[in-house]
mmCIF file of C-alpha atoms in Angstrom:
data_model
loop_
_atom_site.group_PDB
_atom_site.id
_atom_site.type_symbol
_atom_site.label_atom_id
_atom_site.label_comp_id
_atom_site.label_asym_id
_atom_site.label_seq_id
_atom_site.Cartn_x
_atom_site.Cartn_y
_atom_site.Cartn_z
ATOM 1 C CA ASP A 25 65.062 136.756 -70.074
ATOM 2 C CA LYS A 26 68.917 137.528 -70.782
ATOM 3 C CA ALA A 27 70.543 136.389 -68.206
ATOM 4 C CA ILE A 28 74.285 137.189 -68.311
ATOM 5 C CA LYS A 29 75.862 135.643 -64.674
ATOM 6 C CA ARG A 30 75.516 131.939 -64.297
ATOM 7 C CA ILE A 31 73.334 130.764 -61.712
ATOM 8 C CA LEU A 32 73.096 128.212 -59.192
ATOM 9 C CA ASN A 33 73.843 124.936 -60.533
ATOM 10 C CA ASP A 34 75.077 126.089 -63.505
ATOM 11 C CA LYS A 35 77.829 128.053 -61.965
ATOM 12 C CA LEU A 36 79.281 124.844 -59.971
ATOM 13 C CA PRO A 37 81.229 121.768 -61.541
ATOM 14 C CA GLU A 38 79.289 118.490 -62.061
ATOM 15 C CA SER A 39 80.497 117.053 -59.373
ATOM 16 C CA SER A 40 78.880 119.730 -57.059
ATOM 17 C CA ARG A 41 75.334 120.051 -58.429
ATOM 18 C CA MET A 42 72.402 119.548 -56.700
ATOM 19 C CA LYS A 43 70.044 116.433 -58.044
ATOM 20 C CA GLU A 44 66.946 117.835 -56.915
ATOM 21 C CA THR A 45 66.241 121.791 -56.216
ATOM 22 C CA TYR A 46 62.561 122.849 -57.713
ATOM 23 C CA ASN A 47 61.295 119.537 -58.535
ATOM 24 C CA THR A 48 58.001 119.312 -58.665
ATOM 25 C CA ASN A 49 57.352 118.323 -54.548
ATOM 26 C CA HIS A 50 58.501 121.727 -53.909
ATOM 27 C CA CYS A 51 56.740 124.202 -57.264
ATOM 28 C CA ASP A 52 53.806 123.336 -58.983
ATOM 29 C CA LEU A 53 54.699 126.138 -61.880
ATOM 30 C CA MET A 54 57.299 128.437 -63.243
ATOM 31 C CA VAL A 55 56.736 131.395 -65.122
ATOM 32 C CA SER A 56 59.289 131.819 -68.072
ATOM 33 C CA GLY A 57 59.626 134.776 -70.697
ATOM 34 C CA SER A 58 61.526 132.956 -73.075
ATOM 35 C CA LYS A 59 62.559 129.671 -74.534
ATOM 36 C CA VAL A 60 66.367 130.682 -73.651
ATOM 37 C CA PHE A 61 64.876 130.720 -70.102
ATOM 38 C CA ASP A 62 63.298 127.542 -70.089
ATOM 39 C CA LYS A 63 66.559 125.509 -70.637
ATOM 40 C CA ILE A 64 68.167 127.548 -67.655
ATOM 41 C CA ILE A 65 65.169 126.337 -65.168
ATOM 42 C CA ASN A 66 65.971 122.679 -66.467
ATOM 43 C CA SER A 67 69.675 123.287 -65.876
ATOM 44 C CA ALA A 68 70.085 125.465 -62.982
ATOM 45 C CA PHE A 69 67.368 124.849 -61.149
ATOM 46 C CA CYS A 70 66.645 121.217 -61.762
ATOM 47 C CA TYR A 71 63.109 121.929 -62.535
ATOM 48 C CA TYR A 72 61.483 119.812 -65.219
ATOM 49 C CA GLY A 73 57.578 120.562 -64.102
ATOM 50 C CA SER A 74 54.562 122.538 -65.588
ATOM 51 C CA VAL A 75 55.807 125.905 -67.213
ATOM 52 C CA LEU A 76 53.683 128.804 -67.881
ATOM 53 C CA HIS A 77 54.855 131.188 -70.945
ATOM 54 C CA SER A 78 53.292 134.239 -70.389
ATOM 55 C CA GLY A 79 55.645 137.379 -70.330
ATOM 56 C CA SER A 80 57.625 137.896 -66.727
ATOM 57 C CA PRO A 81 56.097 139.552 -64.071
ATOM 58 C CA ARG A 82 58.998 141.654 -62.943
ATOM 59 C CA ASN A 83 59.368 142.975 -66.553
ATOM 60 C CA ASP A 84 55.546 142.871 -67.418
ATOM 61 C CA CYS A 85 55.221 146.268 -64.995
ATOM 62 C CA LEU A 86 57.598 148.138 -67.284
ATOM 63 C CA PHE A 87 55.547 148.900 -69.737
ATOM 64 C CA ARG A 88 53.098 150.751 -68.081
ATOM 65 C CA LYS A 89 52.466 154.663 -69.155
ATOM 66 C CA ASP A 90 51.891 156.177 -65.677
ATOM 67 C CA GLU A 91 53.769 159.452 -65.197
ATOM 68 C CA GLN A 92 51.465 159.799 -61.947
ATOM 69 C CA LEU A 93 53.365 156.692 -60.696
ATOM 70 C CA LYS A 94 56.906 157.923 -62.017
ATOM 71 C CA GLU A 95 56.125 161.040 -59.943
ATOM 72 C CA ASN A 96 55.319 159.399 -56.730
ATOM 73 C CA ILE A 97 58.228 157.004 -56.683
ATOM 74 C CA LYS A 98 60.298 159.666 -57.423
ATOM 75 C CA LYS A 99 58.517 161.957 -54.562
ATOM 76 C CA GLU A 100 59.132 159.180 -52.176
ATOM 77 C CA LEU A 101 62.707 158.836 -52.911
ATOM 78 C CA GLY A 102 63.170 162.510 -52.312
ATOM 79 C CA ILE A 103 64.251 163.265 -56.251
ATOM 80 C CA ALA A 104 63.494 166.934 -57.352
ATOM 81 C CA PRO A 105 61.529 167.135 -61.011
ATOM 82 C CA LYS A 106 64.671 168.659 -62.351
ATOM 83 C CA TYR A 107 66.818 165.739 -62.355
ATOM 84 C CA LYS A 108 67.437 163.064 -64.856
ATOM 85 C CA ILE A 109 68.427 159.771 -63.138
ATOM 86 C CA LEU A 110 70.803 157.194 -63.565
ATOM 87 C CA LEU A 111 70.423 153.667 -61.809
ATOM 88 C CA TYR A 112 73.729 152.008 -60.744
ATOM 89 C CA ALA A 113 73.233 148.384 -59.627
ATOM 90 C CA PRO A 114 76.005 146.223 -59.693
ATOM 91 C CA THR A 115 76.122 142.483 -58.836
ATOM 92 C CA PHE A 116 77.872 140.373 -56.540
ATOM 93 C CA ARG A 117 80.976 138.471 -56.433
ATOM 94 C CA ASP A 118 81.048 135.125 -54.427
ATOM 95 C CA HIS A 119 84.918 135.716 -54.366
ATOM 96 C CA ALA A 120 84.221 138.697 -52.975
ATOM 97 C CA MET A 121 80.946 138.768 -50.735
ATOM 98 C CA TYR A 122 82.866 140.618 -47.618
ATOM 99 C CA ASN A 123 85.017 143.033 -49.416
ATOM 100 C CA GLN A 124 83.123 144.086 -52.953
ATOM 101 C CA LYS A 125 85.185 147.231 -54.628
ATOM 102 C CA GLU A 126 83.427 149.177 -57.403
ATOM 103 C CA ASN A 127 85.889 150.946 -59.615
ATOM 104 C CA ILE A 128 83.273 153.336 -61.029
ATOM 105 C CA ASP A 129 83.849 157.069 -60.489
ATOM 106 C CA ILE A 130 79.889 157.949 -60.045
ATOM 107 C CA ASP A 131 80.686 161.691 -60.070
ATOM 108 C CA LYS A 132 82.796 161.870 -63.094
ATOM 109 C CA THR A 133 80.275 159.797 -64.741
ATOM 110 C CA LEU A 134 77.503 161.889 -63.807
ATOM 111 C CA GLN A 135 79.034 164.539 -65.190
ATOM 112 C CA VAL A 136 79.698 163.199 -68.428
ATOM 113 C CA PHE A 137 75.704 162.537 -68.769
ATOM 114 C CA GLU A 138 75.319 166.187 -68.039
ATOM 115 C CA LYS A 139 77.605 167.363 -70.827
ATOM 116 C CA VAL A 140 75.876 165.316 -72.991
ATOM 117 C CA THR A 141 72.108 166.152 -72.066
ATOM 118 C CA SER A 142 72.608 169.766 -70.794
ATOM 119 C CA GLU A 143 70.383 168.912 -68.113
ATOM 120 C CA LYS A 144 70.936 167.661 -64.104
ATOM 121 C CA TRP A 145 71.727 164.204 -63.324
ATOM 122 C CA ILE A 146 71.498 162.050 -59.684
ATOM 123 C CA CYS A 147 72.590 158.403 -59.344
ATOM 124 C CA LEU A 148 70.225 156.224 -57.534
ATOM 125 C CA GLY A 149 72.709 153.306 -55.920
ATOM 126 C CA ARG A 150 71.385 149.543 -55.328
ATOM 127 C CA PHE A 151 73.940 146.971 -54.552
ATOM 128 C CA HIS A 152 72.463 143.565 -54.726
ATOM 129 C CA PRO A 153 71.095 141.999 -51.766
ATOM 130 C CA MET A 154 73.655 139.253 -51.524
ATOM 131 C CA THR A 155 76.227 141.523 -50.646
ATOM 132 C CA HIS A 156 77.123 141.389 -46.472
ATOM 133 C CA GLU A 157 79.019 144.464 -46.058
ATOM 134 C CA ARG A 158 77.755 146.330 -48.585
ATOM 135 C CA ASN A 159 80.033 149.631 -49.680
ATOM 136 C CA LYS A 160 78.969 152.916 -48.811
ATOM 137 C CA PHE A 161 78.518 155.501 -51.301
ATOM 138 C CA ALA A 162 80.670 158.786 -50.660
ATOM 139 C CA SER A 163 79.162 160.935 -53.217
ATOM 140 C CA MET A 164 76.332 163.609 -52.364
ATOM 141 C CA SER A 165 74.889 162.565 -56.321
ATOM 142 C CA ILE A 166 74.168 158.886 -55.276
ATOM 143 C CA ILE A 167 70.847 157.811 -53.487
ATOM 144 C CA ASP A 168 71.593 154.736 -51.480
ATOM 145 C CA VAL A 169 68.334 152.534 -52.910
ATOM 146 C CA THR A 170 69.919 149.158 -51.844
ATOM 147 C CA ASN A 171 66.635 148.380 -49.448
ATOM 148 C CA TYR A 172 64.274 150.054 -51.574
ATOM 149 C CA TYR A 173 61.260 147.368 -52.036
ATOM 150 C CA ASP A 174 60.768 146.773 -55.717
ATOM 151 C CA MET A 175 63.402 146.851 -58.437
ATOM 152 C CA ALA A 176 61.045 147.372 -60.932
ATOM 153 C CA ASP A 177 60.125 150.628 -59.685
ATOM 154 C CA LEU A 178 63.783 152.255 -60.233
ATOM 155 C CA LEU A 179 63.692 150.607 -63.457
ATOM 156 C CA TYR A 180 60.715 152.458 -64.608
ATOM 157 C CA ILE A 181 61.995 156.321 -63.014
ATOM 158 C CA SER A 182 65.264 156.210 -64.181
ATOM 159 C CA ASP A 183 66.857 157.400 -67.432
ATOM 160 C CA ALA A 184 69.813 155.745 -67.879
ATOM 161 C CA HIS A 185 71.181 152.223 -66.387
ATOM 162 C CA ILE A 186 75.004 151.209 -65.346
ATOM 163 C CA THR A 187 75.492 147.603 -64.417
ATOM 164 C CA ASP A 188 78.129 145.124 -64.667
ATOM 165 C CA TYR A 189 76.741 141.152 -64.803
ATOM 166 C CA SER A 190 73.704 141.898 -63.512
ATOM 167 C CA SER A 191 69.805 140.511 -66.199
ATOM 168 C CA THR A 192 68.890 143.821 -65.242
ATOM 169 C CA ALA A 193 70.545 145.153 -68.189
ATOM 170 C CA GLY A 194 68.335 142.981 -69.915
ATOM 171 C CA ASP A 195 65.254 144.230 -68.293
ATOM 172 C CA PHE A 196 65.939 147.983 -68.785
ATOM 173 C CA VAL A 197 66.145 147.908 -72.554
ATOM 174 C CA LEU A 198 62.606 147.029 -73.125
ATOM 175 C CA LEU A 199 61.947 151.047 -72.001
ATOM 176 C CA ASN A 200 64.011 151.983 -74.823
ATOM 177 C CA ARG A 201 66.714 154.065 -72.593
ATOM 178 C CA PRO A 202 70.219 153.506 -72.520
ATOM 179 C CA VAL A 203 72.295 150.645 -70.808
ATOM 180 C CA PHE A 204 76.073 150.566 -70.152
ATOM 181 C CA LEU A 205 77.970 147.638 -69.256
ATOM 182 C CA PHE A 206 80.851 148.120 -66.802
ATOM 183 C CA HIS A 207 83.077 145.400 -66.917
ATOM 184 C CA ALA A 208 86.284 146.470 -64.992
ATOM 185 C CA ASP A 209 86.961 143.116 -63.469
ATOM 186 C CA LYS A 210 85.751 140.819 -66.238
ATOM 187 C CA ALA A 211 88.353 138.262 -66.748
ATOM 188 C CA ASP A 212 89.420 137.791 -62.934
ATOM 189 C CA TYR A 213 85.128 137.606 -62.558
ATOM 190 C CA GLU A 214 84.993 134.774 -65.921
ATOM 191 C CA LYS A 215 87.810 132.964 -64.190
ATOM 192 C CA ASN A 216 87.095 133.445 -60.249
ATOM 193 C CA ASP A 217 83.553 133.511 -59.917
ATOM 194 C CA ARG A 218 80.067 132.545 -62.329
ATOM 195 C CA GLY A 219 81.303 132.800 -65.498
ATOM 196 C CA PHE A 220 78.551 133.915 -68.336
ATOM 197 C CA TYR A 221 75.989 131.741 -70.471
ATOM 198 C CA PHE A 222 77.143 133.705 -73.329
ATOM 199 C CA LYS A 223 80.224 136.017 -74.812
ATOM 200 C CA VAL A 224 78.666 139.155 -73.849
ATOM 201 C CA GLU A 225 81.405 140.790 -76.040
ATOM 202 C CA ASP A 226 79.329 139.749 -78.900
ATOM 203 C CA THR A 227 76.259 141.107 -78.330
ATOM 204 C CA PRO A 228 75.146 144.448 -78.834
ATOM 205 C CA PHE A 229 75.614 145.742 -75.296
ATOM 206 C CA TRP A 230 77.744 148.661 -74.975
ATOM 207 C CA ILE A 231 80.511 147.720 -72.975
ATOM 208 C CA ALA A 232 83.600 149.804 -70.812
ATOM 209 C CA SER A 233 85.924 148.112 -68.837
ATOM 210 C CA THR A 234 88.012 151.457 -67.816
ATOM 211 C CA GLN A 235 86.127 154.658 -66.146
ATOM 212 C CA GLU A 236 87.723 155.984 -69.607
ATOM 213 C CA GLU A 237 86.036 153.909 -71.847
ATOM 214 C CA LEU A 238 83.058 154.445 -70.403
ATOM 215 C CA GLU A 239 82.532 158.148 -70.375
ATOM 216 C CA ASN A 240 83.565 157.976 -74.179
ATOM 217 C CA LEU A 241 80.655 155.794 -74.176
ATOM 218 C CA ILE A 242 78.290 157.730 -72.894
ATOM 219 C CA MET A 243 79.416 161.051 -74.968
ATOM 220 C CA THR A 244 79.016 159.279 -78.249
ATOM 221 C CA LYS A 245 76.212 156.308 -77.583
ATOM 222 C CA MET A 246 73.757 158.796 -76.088
ATOM 223 C CA GLN A 247 71.901 159.978 -78.964
ATOM 224 C CA LYS A 248 68.229 159.302 -79.157
ATOM 225 C CA GLY A 249 68.171 157.209 -82.436
ATOM 226 C CA ALA A 250 71.165 154.847 -81.608
ATOM 227 C CA VAL A 251 69.763 154.382 -77.810
ATOM 228 C CA GLU A 252 66.685 153.059 -79.811
ATOM 229 C CA GLU A 253 68.654 151.432 -82.195
ATOM 230 C CA ASN A 254 70.694 149.507 -79.770
ATOM 231 C CA CYS A 255 67.934 148.253 -77.465
ATOM 232 C CA LYS A 256 66.401 147.078 -80.734
ATOM 233 C CA ALA A 257 69.620 144.937 -81.415
ATOM 234 C CA ILE A 258 69.631 143.561 -78.179
ATOM 235 C CA LEU A 259 66.148 142.506 -77.876
#
């Protein structure tokens, strides 16, 4: 479990933190996929009950080897077999919940993927469910999957992933596929929003702060060997 942004109590000043959130009166058992997440369970959720160390249900399904399932999901979403899939899934901003702006140019980004791979690409766009007023995707190359019922399915069928501060970045590397972090507002997010559990820039994640940097990363990092080594380094 590689949470990037701070959650619940961990994002609040000490004076504002809830003392009992998920105590044993509310929950009998929590599932954790790592020792790191054990600590977050304590600090963020105020939970000190029993913990089951048995993987993570939302990630276990990513290890399936089921090409028919992939085809079925793509068919449900109306994606033709000829397309490679980019999943763009930004998280929300507490301080800009009702007016969240995206700085990425998806059309240009897809063009770079197509140049590098010599294949056709399409984008699945998924806003965080906490975003009350979702931006509308203007590009015809984007399928809005914000209301699709299972994020794991979207990760499973995608060939590359771009997010910002979402833990889906840590989920996606389990598939040994390229993930890029687009941090156009990192300074503002760190100062005015949730902040981070660790210094993301000190990790092996591929990070861009501008559209130009993102395009350059895609151009230079999409080789198969580089992707696999990066995923291994992150994990």
